[in-house]
Coordinates of C-alpha atoms in Angstrom, one line a residue:
Chain A
M1 CA -39.1 -0.4 -8.4
N2 CA -41.9 -2.9 -8.1
L3 CA -40.5 -6.4 -7.7
W4 CA -42.7 -7.8 -10.4
L5 CA -41.5 -5.2 -12.8
A6 CA -37.9 -6.0 -11.8
M7 CA -38.6 -9.7 -12.5
G8 CA -40.0 -8.8 -16.0
L9 CA -36.9 -6.8 -16.8
M10 CA -34.6 -9.6 -15.5
G11 CA -36.4 -12.1 -17.7
A12 CA -36.5 -9.8 -20.8
G13 CA -32.8 -8.9 -20.4
T14 CA -31.7 -12.5 -19.9
Y15 CA -33.7 -13.6 -23.0
A16 CA -32.1 -10.8 -25.0
I17 CA -28.7 -12.0 -23.9
R18 CA -29.5 -15.6 -25.0
L19 CA -30.9 -14.3 -28.3
S20 CA -27.9 -12.0 -28.9
M21 CA -25.7 -14.1 -31.1
L22 CA -28.5 -16.4 -32.4
V23 CA -30.7 -13.7 -33.7
F24 CA -29.5 -10.1 -33.3
F25 CA -25.7 -10.2 -34.1
D26 CA -23.3 -12.1 -36.2
H27 CA -21.5 -14.6 -34.0
R28 CA -18.3 -14.3 -36.1
R29 CA -17.9 -10.8 -34.9
L30 CA -17.9 -11.4 -31.2
P31 CA -14.5 -10.1 -30.0
D32 CA -12.2 -12.7 -28.4
A33 CA -11.5 -10.4 -25.4
I34 CA -15.2 -10.6 -24.5
R35 CA -15.3 -14.4 -24.9
E36 CA -12.2 -14.6 -22.7
A37 CA -13.6 -12.4 -20.0
L38 CA -17.0 -13.9 -19.9
Q39 CA -15.7 -17.4 -19.1
F40 CA -14.8 -16.0 -15.6
V41 CA -18.3 -14.8 -14.7
M42 CA -19.3 -18.1 -13.0
P43 CA -16.3 -18.5 -10.6
A44 CA -16.5 -14.8 -9.8
V45 CA -20.2 -14.6 -9.0
L46 CA -20.2 -17.9 -7.1
F47 CA -17.3 -17.0 -4.7
A48 CA -18.5 -13.4 -4.4
I49 CA -21.7 -14.8 -2.9
I50 CA -20.2 -17.6 -0.9
L51 CA -17.5 -15.8 1.0
P52 CA -19.5 -13.0 2.6
A53 CA -22.4 -15.5 3.3
V54 CA -19.9 -17.6 5.3
L55 CA -17.7 -15.0 6.9
Y56 CA -20.4 -12.6 8.1
V57 CA -22.5 -14.2 10.8
G58 CA -25.8 -13.1 12.4
G59 CA -29.4 -14.1 12.0
V60 CA -32.0 -12.5 9.8
G61 CA -32.6 -8.9 10.9
E62 CA -29.5 -8.9 13.2
E63 CA -26.4 -6.8 12.5
S64 CA -23.9 -9.2 10.9
E65 CA -20.4 -9.5 12.2
F66 CA -17.2 -10.6 10.4
D67 CA -15.9 -13.8 11.9
L68 CA -12.8 -15.6 10.5
S69 CA -12.2 -18.1 13.2
I70 CA -12.8 -21.8 14.0
G71 CA -15.7 -20.7 16.2
N72 CA -17.6 -19.6 13.1
E73 CA -20.0 -22.6 12.6
K74 CA -20.9 -21.6 9.0
L75 CA -17.3 -21.3 8.0
V76 CA -16.5 -24.8 9.4
A77 CA -19.6 -26.3 7.8
A78 CA -18.8 -24.7 4.5
V79 CA -15.2 -25.9 4.5
M80 CA -16.5 -29.5 5.1
A81 CA -19.0 -29.1 2.3
A82 CA -16.2 -27.9 0.0
G83 CA -14.2 -31.0 0.8
V84 CA -17.2 -33.2 0.0
A85 CA -17.8 -31.3 -3.3
W86 CA -14.1 -31.7 -4.2
V87 CA -14.0 -35.4 -3.6
W88 CA -17.5 -36.6 -4.7
R89 CA -18.6 -33.8 -7.1
N90 CA -22.1 -34.4 -5.9
A91 CA -24.5 -31.6 -5.1
W92 CA -26.8 -33.6 -2.9
A93 CA -23.9 -34.7 -0.8
T94 CA -22.4 -31.2 -0.7
V95 CA -25.6 -29.5 0.5
G96 CA -26.5 -32.4 2.8
V97 CA -23.2 -32.6 4.6
G98 CA -23.0 -28.8 4.9
M99 CA -26.5 -28.5 6.4
A100 CA -25.9 -31.5 8.7
A101 CA -22.6 -30.1 9.9
L102 CA -24.1 -26.7 10.6
W103 CA -27.0 -28.2 12.6
L104 CA -24.6 -30.4 14.6
L105 CA -22.2 -27.5 15.3
Q106 CA -25.1 -25.3 16.4
W107 CA -26.6 -28.0 18.6
A108 CA -23.2 -28.8 20.2
G109 CA -22.3 -25.1 20.7
Chain B
M1 CA -34.2 -38.9 -23.0
R2 CA -32.1 -41.5 -21.4
A3 CA -29.0 -39.3 -21.8
Q4 CA -30.9 -36.7 -19.9
A5 CA -31.8 -38.5 -16.7
P6 CA -28.5 -37.8 -14.7
L7 CA -28.7 -34.2 -15.8
L8 CA -32.3 -33.7 -14.7
L9 CA -31.5 -35.3 -11.4
G10 CA -28.4 -33.0 -11.3
V11 CA -30.4 -29.8 -11.4
A12 CA -32.9 -31.1 -8.8
P13 CA -30.9 -30.1 -5.7
F14 CA -30.3 -26.6 -7.1
G15 CA -33.9 -26.0 -7.9
M16 CA -35.1 -27.2 -4.6
A17 CA -32.5 -25.2 -2.7
Y18 CA -33.6 -22.1 -4.7
G19 CA -37.3 -22.6 -3.8
A20 CA -36.6 -23.3 -0.2
Y21 CA -34.1 -20.4 0.1
A22 CA -36.5 -17.9 -1.5
I23 CA -39.3 -18.8 0.8
E24 CA -37.0 -18.6 3.8
T25 CA -36.1 -15.0 2.9
G26 CA -39.8 -14.2 2.9
L27 CA -40.7 -14.1 -0.8
S28 CA -44.1 -15.4 -1.8
G29 CA -44.5 -18.8 -3.4
G30 CA -46.0 -17.2 -6.5
Y31 CA -43.1 -14.9 -7.0
T32 CA -40.5 -17.6 -6.4
Q33 CA -42.2 -19.9 -8.9
A34 CA -42.7 -17.2 -11.5
M35 CA -39.0 -16.3 -11.4
S36 CA -38.1 -19.9 -12.4
S37 CA -40.1 -19.5 -15.6
V38 CA -39.5 -15.8 -16.4
V39 CA -35.7 -15.8 -15.7
F40 CA -35.0 -19.5 -15.9
G41 CA -31.3 -19.3 -14.8
G42 CA -30.3 -21.0 -11.6
A43 CA -27.4 -18.9 -10.3
S44 CA -29.0 -15.6 -11.3
Q45 CA -32.2 -16.5 -9.4
F46 CA -30.3 -17.0 -6.2
V47 CA -28.6 -13.7 -6.7
A48 CA -31.9 -11.9 -7.3
V49 CA -33.4 -13.4 -4.1
Q50 CA -30.4 -12.5 -2.0
L51 CA -30.4 -8.9 -3.3
I52 CA -34.2 -8.6 -2.8
S53 CA -33.9 -9.8 0.8
S54 CA -31.1 -7.3 1.4
G55 CA -33.4 -4.5 0.3
V56 CA -31.3 -3.6 -2.8
P57 CA -33.2 -1.3 -5.2
G58 CA -34.8 -3.0 -8.2
A59 CA -32.7 -1.4 -10.9
M60 CA -29.5 -2.6 -9.2
I61 CA -30.9 -6.1 -8.9
V62 CA -31.8 -6.2 -12.6
L63 CA -28.2 -5.0 -13.4
A64 CA -26.6 -7.7 -11.2
V65 CA -28.8 -10.4 -12.6
L66 CA -28.0 -9.4 -16.2
L67 CA -24.3 -9.4 -15.3
V68 CA -24.5 -12.9 -13.9
N69 CA -26.3 -14.1 -17.1
L70 CA -24.0 -12.2 -19.5
R71 CA -22.0 -15.4 -19.9
H72 CA -24.9 -16.7 -22.1
V73 CA -23.5 -14.5 -24.9
I74 CA -20.8 -17.2 -25.2
Y75 CA -23.4 -20.0 -25.4
S76 CA -25.4 -18.1 -27.9
A77 CA -22.3 -17.5 -30.1
S78 CA -21.1 -21.2 -29.9
L79 CA -24.5 -22.5 -30.8
A80 CA -25.2 -20.0 -33.6
P81 CA -23.2 -21.8 -36.4
Y82 CA -25.2 -24.9 -35.9
V83 CA -28.6 -23.3 -36.1
E84 CA -28.0 -20.6 -38.7
H85 CA -29.9 -22.5 -41.3
L86 CA -33.0 -22.8 -39.1
P87 CA -36.0 -20.4 -39.5
A88 CA -36.0 -17.5 -37.0
R89 CA -38.9 -19.0 -35.0
W90 CA -36.6 -21.9 -34.1
R91 CA -33.8 -19.7 -33.0
W92 CA -36.2 -17.6 -30.8
L93 CA -37.4 -20.8 -29.2
L94 CA -34.0 -22.3 -28.6
A95 CA -32.7 -19.1 -27.1
Y96 CA -35.4 -19.1 -24.4
L97 CA -34.3 -22.7 -23.4
L98 CA -30.6 -21.9 -23.5
T99 CA -29.3 -22.6 -20.0
D100 CA -25.9 -23.8 -18.8
E101 CA -27.1 -27.4 -18.8
A102 CA -29.0 -27.3 -22.2
Y103 CA -25.9 -25.8 -23.7
A104 CA -23.7 -28.5 -22.3
V105 CA -25.8 -31.4 -23.7
G106 CA -26.6 -29.6 -26.9
M107 CA -23.0 -28.9 -27.8
T108 CA -22.1 -32.5 -27.0
R109 CA -24.7 -33.7 -29.5
Y110 CA -23.6 -31.2 -32.2
A111 CA -20.0 -32.3 -31.7
R112 CA -20.9 -35.9 -32.5
D113 CA -19.8 -36.6 -36.0
D114 CA -23.0 -37.5 -37.8
E115 CA -25.1 -35.5 -40.2
A116 CA -28.4 -36.0 -38.6
P117 CA -30.5 -33.0 -39.7
T118 CA -32.7 -33.0 -36.6
K119 CA -30.2 -32.2 -33.9
H120 CA -32.1 -29.0 -33.1
W121 CA -35.0 -31.3 -32.0
F122 CA -32.6 -32.9 -29.6
L123 CA -31.7 -29.5 -28.2
F124 CA -35.4 -28.5 -28.0
G125 CA -36.2 -31.8 -26.2
S126 CA -33.4 -31.4 -23.6
G127 CA -34.4 -27.7 -23.1
V128 CA -38.1 -28.6 -22.5
A129 CA -37.2 -31.5 -20.2
L130 CA -34.9 -29.2 -18.2
W131 CA -37.6 -26.4 -18.1
V132 CA -40.2 -28.8 -16.8
T133 CA -37.9 -30.3 -14.2
W134 CA -36.8 -26.8 -13.0
Q135 CA -40.4 -25.8 -12.5
M136 CA -41.2 -29.0 -10.6
V137 CA -38.2 -28.9 -8.3
T138 CA -38.8 -25.2 -7.6
A139 CA -42.3 -26.0 -6.5
L140 CA -40.9 -28.8 -4.3
G141 CA -38.4 -26.4 -2.8
I142 CA -41.2 -23.9 -2.1
F143 CA -43.1 -26.6 -0.3
V144 CA -40.1 -27.7 1.8
G145 CA -39.2 -24.1 2.6
A146 CA -42.7 -23.4 3.8
A147 CA -42.8 -26.5 6.0
V148 CA -39.4 -26.1 7.6
P149 CA -39.1 -23.7 10.6
D150 CA -36.7 -20.7 10.4
S151 CA -34.4 -22.1 13.1
W152 CA -33.1 -24.7 10.6
S153 CA -31.0 -22.0 8.9
L154 CA -32.2 -23.0 5.4
D155 CA -30.6 -19.7 4.1
F156 CA -27.3 -21.6 4.4
A157 CA -28.4 -23.6 1.4
L158 CA -27.3 -20.7 -0.8
P159 CA -23.6 -20.8 0.0
L160 CA -23.7 -24.6 0.0
T161 CA -25.4 -24.8 -3.4
F162 CA -22.9 -22.3 -4.8
I163 CA -20.0 -24.3 -3.4
A164 CA -21.3 -27.4 -5.3
L165 CA -21.4 -25.2 -8.5
L166 CA -18.0 -23.6 -7.9
V167 CA -15.8 -26.6 -7.3
P168 CA -16.3 -28.1 -10.8
V169 CA -15.5 -24.8 -12.5
L170 CA -12.3 -24.2 -10.6
T171 CA -10.4 -26.1 -13.3
N172 CA -7.4 -23.7 -13.8
R173 CA -5.4 -20.9 -12.3
P174 CA -7.2 -18.0 -14.1
A175 CA -10.6 -19.3 -12.9
A176 CA -9.3 -19.6 -9.3
A177 CA -7.9 -16.1 -9.5
A178 CA -11.2 -14.8 -10.7
A179 CA -13.0 -16.4 -7.8
A180 CA -10.4 -15.2 -5.2
A181 CA -10.5 -11.6 -6.4
A182 CA -14.3 -11.5 -6.5
G183 CA -14.6 -13.1 -3.1
V184 CA -12.2 -10.6 -1.5
V185 CA -13.9 -7.6 -3.0
A186 CA -17.3 -8.9 -1.9
V187 CA -16.1 -9.3 1.7
V188 CA -14.3 -5.9 1.8
G189 CA -17.3 -4.2 0.2
H190 CA -19.8 -6.0 2.5
D191 CA -21.3 -2.7 3.8
W192 CA -21.3 -0.9 0.5
P193 CA -24.8 0.3 -0.6
Y194 CA -27.2 -0.9 -3.3
G195 CA -25.5 -4.1 -4.2
T196 CA -22.5 -2.2 -5.6
E197 CA -20.1 -4.7 -3.9
L198 CA -21.4 -7.6 -5.9
I199 CA -21.1 -5.8 -9.2
T200 CA -17.7 -4.5 -8.3
A201 CA -16.7 -8.0 -7.2
I202 CA -17.8 -9.6 -10.5
V203 CA -15.9 -7.0 -12.6
A204 CA -12.8 -7.5 -10.4
G205 CA -13.1 -11.2 -10.9
L206 CA -13.2 -10.9 -14.7
L207 CA -10.2 -8.6 -14.7
A208 CA -8.2 -10.9 -12.4
G209 CA -9.1 -14.0 -14.5
V210 CA -8.1 -12.3 -17.8
A211 CA -4.9 -10.9 -16.2
V212 CA -3.8 -14.3 -14.8
E213 CA -4.6 -16.0 -18.1
R214 CA -2.5 -13.6 -20.1
L215 CA 0.4 -14.0 -17.6
T216 CA 0.1 -17.8 -17.8
V217 CA 0.2 -17.7 -21.6
E218 CA 3.3 -15.5 -21.5
E219 CA 5.1 -17.9 -19.1
T220 CA 4.3 -20.8 -21.4
A221 CA 5.6 -18.8 -24.4
N222 CA 8.8 -17.9 -22.6
A223 CA 9.5 -21.4 -21.3

């Protein structure tokens, strides 16, 4: 599929989702089970992207390898960033400390 | 507008990280910027870029992005009672601007116990301010991404940004279970084709979250 067409479909679909209960359907008839399940989309999506991105190492175009060890610079930097996020709840600090930690570890190693 | 400033500043790192990350993966500036206005949903834009760069087929990317944005059904439903009385054109307009952040400020305003009949203008104003900010910080990120050499590993901004988003939503056991299950499935399915691991991971996360929530409710009831 052409990437621009894909973007158009993503946009139209997302808009339709946002319109759903405002325009298309009666919000009183949204089943509780769906409400319950959808509150877990964010934690699920976020960690499903984070964990492989941190545990599989290898540059762009290289074959990536699973590495769950202290020698994995991305893993160490991500754990530090998570600590910062936990304590300060600040996105600038989280991304800043994580990037700085990765650069420092790569430079030292 | 004053109530908005921290919020607008809050989305800035995410928009910048998105722009820089998309450029880093090789997408064009035009495509990256267009996505910010056509899709206008932070987390789903990152997911789209990641899947595009992994060579996942378009139809699967669309499916994954819609799954990520499906949570907006809840926002749409919670907002609906407050805007039922408005003409359809207002509801079509507000739906386009309905993001996580606009939802958060809008619901706070509606929860306030006054009878101001113009609260939808507040929602519209916040939505527009967020939209403009999102476009500007995306552009800034594109600029940064283009200026920074590849050796700086800017693609690492994706997991870092998501860590910053994840920590505040891990407020209870069911949410943590949803994250854990999805994370494990995504790692195990790392080599599965067509982005199926991400979609499976999200579904596994929803099931785990619901299961743990039901167990927790039972425990409380039995105690």
